[in-house]
Coordinates of C-alpha atoms in Angstrom, one line a residue:
H1 CA 76.2 130.6 82.7
N2 CA 74.7 127.3 82.6
L3 CA 72.7 127.8 85.9
E4 CA 69.1 128.1 86.3
M5 CA 67.3 129.7 89.2
K6 CA 63.7 128.3 89.7
H7 CA 61.7 129.3 92.9
L8 CA 59.5 126.6 94.2
P9 CA 57.1 128.2 97.0
G10 CA 57.3 125.9 100.2
A11 CA 60.4 123.9 99.0
D12 CA 63.2 124.2 100.6
P13 CA 66.2 125.8 98.4
E14 CA 68.7 123.4 97.1
L15 CA 71.0 123.2 94.3
V16 CA 70.6 120.3 91.4
L17 CA 73.6 119.3 89.5
L18 CA 72.3 117.9 86.1
S19 CA 74.4 116.1 83.4
F20 CA 74.2 117.6 79.8
R21 CA 71.5 114.9 79.4
Y22 CA 69.4 116.5 82.4
E23 CA 70.1 113.5 84.3
E24 CA 70.5 114.4 88.2
L25 CA 73.4 114.0 89.5
E26 CA 73.5 115.5 93.1
R27 CA 71.4 117.6 95.3
I28 CA 73.1 120.2 97.6
P29 CA 70.8 121.7 100.3
L30 CA 71.3 125.6 100.6
S31 CA 68.8 126.4 103.4
D32 CA 72.0 126.8 106.0
M33 CA 74.3 128.9 103.8
T34 CA 74.4 132.4 103.2
R35 CA 74.3 134.0 100.0
E36 CA 78.0 134.5 100.5
E37 CA 78.8 130.7 100.7
I38 CA 76.5 130.0 97.8
N39 CA 78.2 132.4 95.2
Q40 CA 81.5 131.0 96.7
L41 CA 80.0 127.0 96.0
V42 CA 78.9 127.8 92.4
Q43 CA 82.4 129.2 91.8
E44 CA 83.9 126.3 93.2
L45 CA 81.8 124.0 91.2
G46 CA 83.2 125.9 87.9
F47 CA 80.2 127.5 87.2
Y48 CA 81.1 131.1 85.1
R49 CA 79.9 134.4 86.4
K50 CA 79.3 136.8 83.1
E51 CA 80.0 140.4 83.9
T52 CA 76.3 141.4 82.2
P53 CA 73.7 139.2 81.0
D54 CA 74.4 139.5 77.6
A55 CA 78.8 139.3 77.9
P56 CA 80.1 136.5 76.1
V57 CA 80.8 133.4 77.8
P58 CA 84.7 132.3 77.0
E59 CA 85.2 129.0 75.3
E60 CA 86.7 127.2 78.0
F61 CA 83.3 127.8 80.2
Q62 CA 81.0 127.1 77.3
F63 CA 79.8 123.6 79.0
A64 CA 81.4 124.2 82.2
P65 CA 80.8 123.3 84.8
A66 CA 80.4 119.7 83.1
K67 CA 83.5 117.6 83.0
P68 CA 85.2 117.5 79.3
L69 CA 84.0 114.4 77.3
P70 CA 86.8 112.0 76.6
I71 CA 87.8 112.8 73.1
L72 CA 91.2 111.1 72.6
L73 CA 91.7 107.9 74.5
P74 CA 95.4 107.0 75.6
P75 CA 97.2 104.8 72.9
Q76 CA 96.8 101.2 73.4
A77 CA 98.5 98.1 71.6
P78 CA 96.5 96.4 68.8
T79 CA 94.9 93.1 69.3
T80 CA 96.0 90.2 66.9
D81 CA 93.6 91.1 64.2
G82 CA 95.3 94.7 64.4
K83 CA 92.1 96.4 66.2
T84 CA 92.9 98.8 69.2
P85 CA 90.2 97.6 72.0
L86 CA 88.1 100.4 73.4
K87 CA 89.0 100.4 77.2
R88 CA 86.9 102.2 79.7
D89 CA 87.3 102.3 83.6
K90 CA 84.3 100.5 85.0
E91 CA 84.0 103.7 87.7
E92 CA 84.1 106.2 84.6
H93 CA 80.6 107.3 83.2
P94 CA 81.0 107.9 79.4
D95 CA 78.8 110.8 79.3
L96 CA 80.9 112.7 82.3

């Protein structure tokens, strides 16, 4: 689920991980890996393997392997004007 295979003649095989906005996150070369190693890698990355092509995908895997979007932020003390400031870690990307 959420994995697409594209054969590009003459190109070295690689796994390209994209964000939900189709921005490239990482490239993993696959040339030196066996089929079993690639299957294990994909499973470790959080992809869900359906039993059959038309089998339903459990809800928790619908957007896998993407990291869930932050829905609830931890509670913070309100400022003097009563509003709670939005705080994000500068290392954290809000889309991932």
